[in-house]
Amino acid sequence: MSAPLLSRRRLLGAGALGTAGLLSGCDKLGDNPGFRGLLEDVGQAHRATQRLLIGRTALAREFSEAEMSPIFRSNGSVDVADRAYQTHVAQGFANWRLQVGGLVQHPLALPLSALQAMPQRQQITRHDCVEGWSAIAKWQGPQLGAIIAQAGLLPQARYLVLHCADTLLDAPYYESIDLIDGFHPQTILAWRMNDAPLTVAHGAPIRLRVERQLGYKQAKYVMAIEARASLAGLYGGKGGLWEDKRGYQWYAGI
Ligand SMILES: Nc1nc2c(c(=O)[nH]1)N[C@H]1C(S)=C(S)[C@@H](COP(=O)(O)O)O[C@H]1N2
Ligand SMILES: [Mo]
């Protein structure tokens, strides 16, 4: 098994200390009144609620190289019709930029090379699709929390929306997560899968890995990240394509 690229201390900090470790690693998130309020409320809340919140920060199981699946199928969109996206593919994503905007202090436009130059996290995890298949793969990329910290969340921000290049079921694919998952140590924007650049079928140039949730939350072809106070008024208002169109749960915890 290869050594995780994230330092052992940070991993242990986040895993063993739960929300405390998470906060010390992300002062910016601690500054967010919504998130701080969430933590403070826990002090007064029922023990079950507390257990639930601490549980949300626990790490998903990681696997060894020997356990990696020989075949990892692709699902949903396996290509993108959008012209601009196809131009990016033809140019090797040299002119592609990840847009980070919405309720942030400093909107960003990050080239792939900038994402690749950030501290990287590598993890071997199991992907579980609701359609009844699972596969284990190795993913690598910067932590989403580090990117969001760079942009600086405004106090009203509660959700991170991932806007994708493809359409499915006649609608733009999008997904959203809350700040607990946004700053979870295993939440990364993966540009590498099984030691090779992400293929188009698997979501090039970057896809979300949010390892405590099911397959449909693992947004491929992520073009923009938008910090929002609410999911109301965005497409169907339920926070994701499958949530809007098929009634899937917004929090798809595993
Ligand atoms: N943009 C986008 N992201 C997506 C999908 C999609 O169709 N478009 N499908 C989802 C579903 S249901 C699954 S199971 C996984 C499939 O990822 P894979 O193609 O790498 O196996 O991506 C998820 N993310
Ligand atoms: Mo899926």
GROMACS .gro file of C-alpha atoms in nm, residues 125-213:
model
   89
  125THR     CA    1  -1.208   0.361  -0.142
  126ARG     CA    2  -1.520   0.174  -0.244
  127HIS     CA    3  -1.774   0.341  -0.471
  128ASP     CA    4  -2.131   0.218  -0.415
  129CYS     CA    5  -2.390   0.286  -0.684
  130VAL     CA    6  -2.760   0.261  -0.596
  131GLU     CA    7  -2.808   0.059  -0.914
  132GLY     CA    8  -2.644  -0.231  -0.731
  133TRP     CA    9  -2.273  -0.235  -0.809
  134SER     CA   10  -1.958  -0.139  -0.618
  135ALA     CA   11  -1.595  -0.097  -0.716
  136ILE     CA   12  -1.274  -0.010  -0.534
  137ALA     CA   13  -1.035   0.245  -0.687
  138LYS     CA   14  -0.750   0.476  -0.598
  139TRP     CA   15  -0.821   0.848  -0.620
  140GLN     CA   16  -0.591   1.147  -0.597
  141GLY     CA   17  -0.642   1.521  -0.584
  142PRO     CA   18  -0.641   1.828  -0.361
  143GLN     CA   19  -0.881   1.843  -0.068
  144LEU     CA   20  -1.192   2.044  -0.150
  145GLY     CA   21  -1.163   2.214   0.190
  146ALA     CA   22  -0.826   2.364   0.096
  147ILE     CA   23  -0.972   2.512  -0.223
  148ILE     CA   24  -1.272   2.655  -0.039
  149ALA     CA   25  -1.045   2.797   0.231
  150GLN     CA   26  -0.845   2.970  -0.043
  151ALA     CA   27  -1.163   3.134  -0.175
  152GLY     CA   28  -1.279   3.220   0.179
  153LEU     CA   29  -1.642   3.145   0.258
  154LEU     CA   30  -1.873   3.431   0.345
  155PRO     CA   31  -2.065   3.387   0.672
  156GLN     CA   32  -2.396   3.303   0.500
  157ALA     CA   33  -2.251   3.005   0.309
  158ARG     CA   34  -2.404   2.668   0.405
  159TYR     CA   35  -2.374   2.453   0.092
  160LEU     CA   36  -2.129   2.383  -0.186
  161VAL     CA   37  -2.287   2.320  -0.525
  162LEU     CA   38  -2.093   2.132  -0.793
  163HIS     CA   39  -2.191   2.234  -1.146
  164CYS     CA   40  -2.103   1.974  -1.411
  165ALA     CA   41  -2.051   1.998  -1.787
  166ASP     CA   42  -2.296   1.723  -1.884
  167THR     CA   43  -2.671   1.687  -1.898
  168LEU     CA   44  -2.866   1.380  -1.794
  169LEU     CA   45  -3.244   1.326  -1.800
  170ASP     CA   46  -3.260   1.650  -2.005
  171ALA     CA   47  -3.112   1.862  -1.728
  172PRO     CA   48  -2.769   1.990  -1.630
  173TYR     CA   49  -2.602   1.752  -1.384
  174TYR     CA   50  -2.531   1.914  -1.051
  175GLU     CA   51  -2.487   1.803  -0.694
  176SER     CA   52  -2.442   1.968  -0.356
  177ILE     CA   53  -2.293   1.892  -0.018
  178ASP     CA   54  -2.288   2.068   0.317
  179LEU     CA   55  -1.981   2.214   0.486
  180ILE     CA   56  -1.919   1.907   0.702
  181ASP     CA   57  -1.864   1.701   0.388
  182GLY     CA   58  -1.702   1.995   0.209
  183PHE     CA   59  -1.425   2.006   0.470
  184HIS     CA   60  -1.411   1.630   0.537
  185PRO     CA   61  -1.048   1.516   0.494
  186GLN     CA   62  -1.146   1.254   0.234
  187THR     CA   63  -1.345   1.499   0.021
  188ILE     CA   64  -1.120   1.567  -0.277
  189LEU     CA   65  -1.140   1.688  -0.635
  190ALA     CA   66  -0.983   1.386  -0.802
  191TRP     CA   67  -0.791   1.435  -1.128
  192ARG     CA   68  -0.618   1.096  -1.096
  193MET     CA   69  -0.772   0.749  -1.080
  194ASN     CA   70  -0.568   0.432  -1.039
  195ASP     CA   71  -0.242   0.623  -1.101
  196ALA     CA   72  -0.352   0.772  -1.435
  197PRO     CA   73  -0.525   1.098  -1.532
  198LEU     CA   74  -0.901   1.070  -1.509
  199THR     CA   75  -1.058   0.954  -1.837
  200VAL     CA   76  -1.357   1.129  -1.990
  201ALA     CA   77  -1.579   0.834  -1.899
  202HIS     CA   78  -1.488   0.879  -1.532
  203GLY     CA   79  -1.527   1.257  -1.526
  204ALA     CA   80  -1.218   1.435  -1.667
  205PRO     CA   81  -1.065   1.669  -1.580
  206ILE     CA   82  -1.188   1.647  -1.219
  207ARG     CA   83  -1.462   1.472  -1.027
  208LEU     CA   84  -1.574   1.496  -0.669
  209ARG     CA   85  -1.496   1.216  -0.426
  210VAL     CA   86  -1.709   1.251  -0.116
  211GLU     CA   87  -1.638   0.915   0.035
  212ARG     CA   88  -1.909   0.890   0.299
  213GLN     CA   89  -2.181   0.908   0.036
   0.00000   0.00000   0.00000
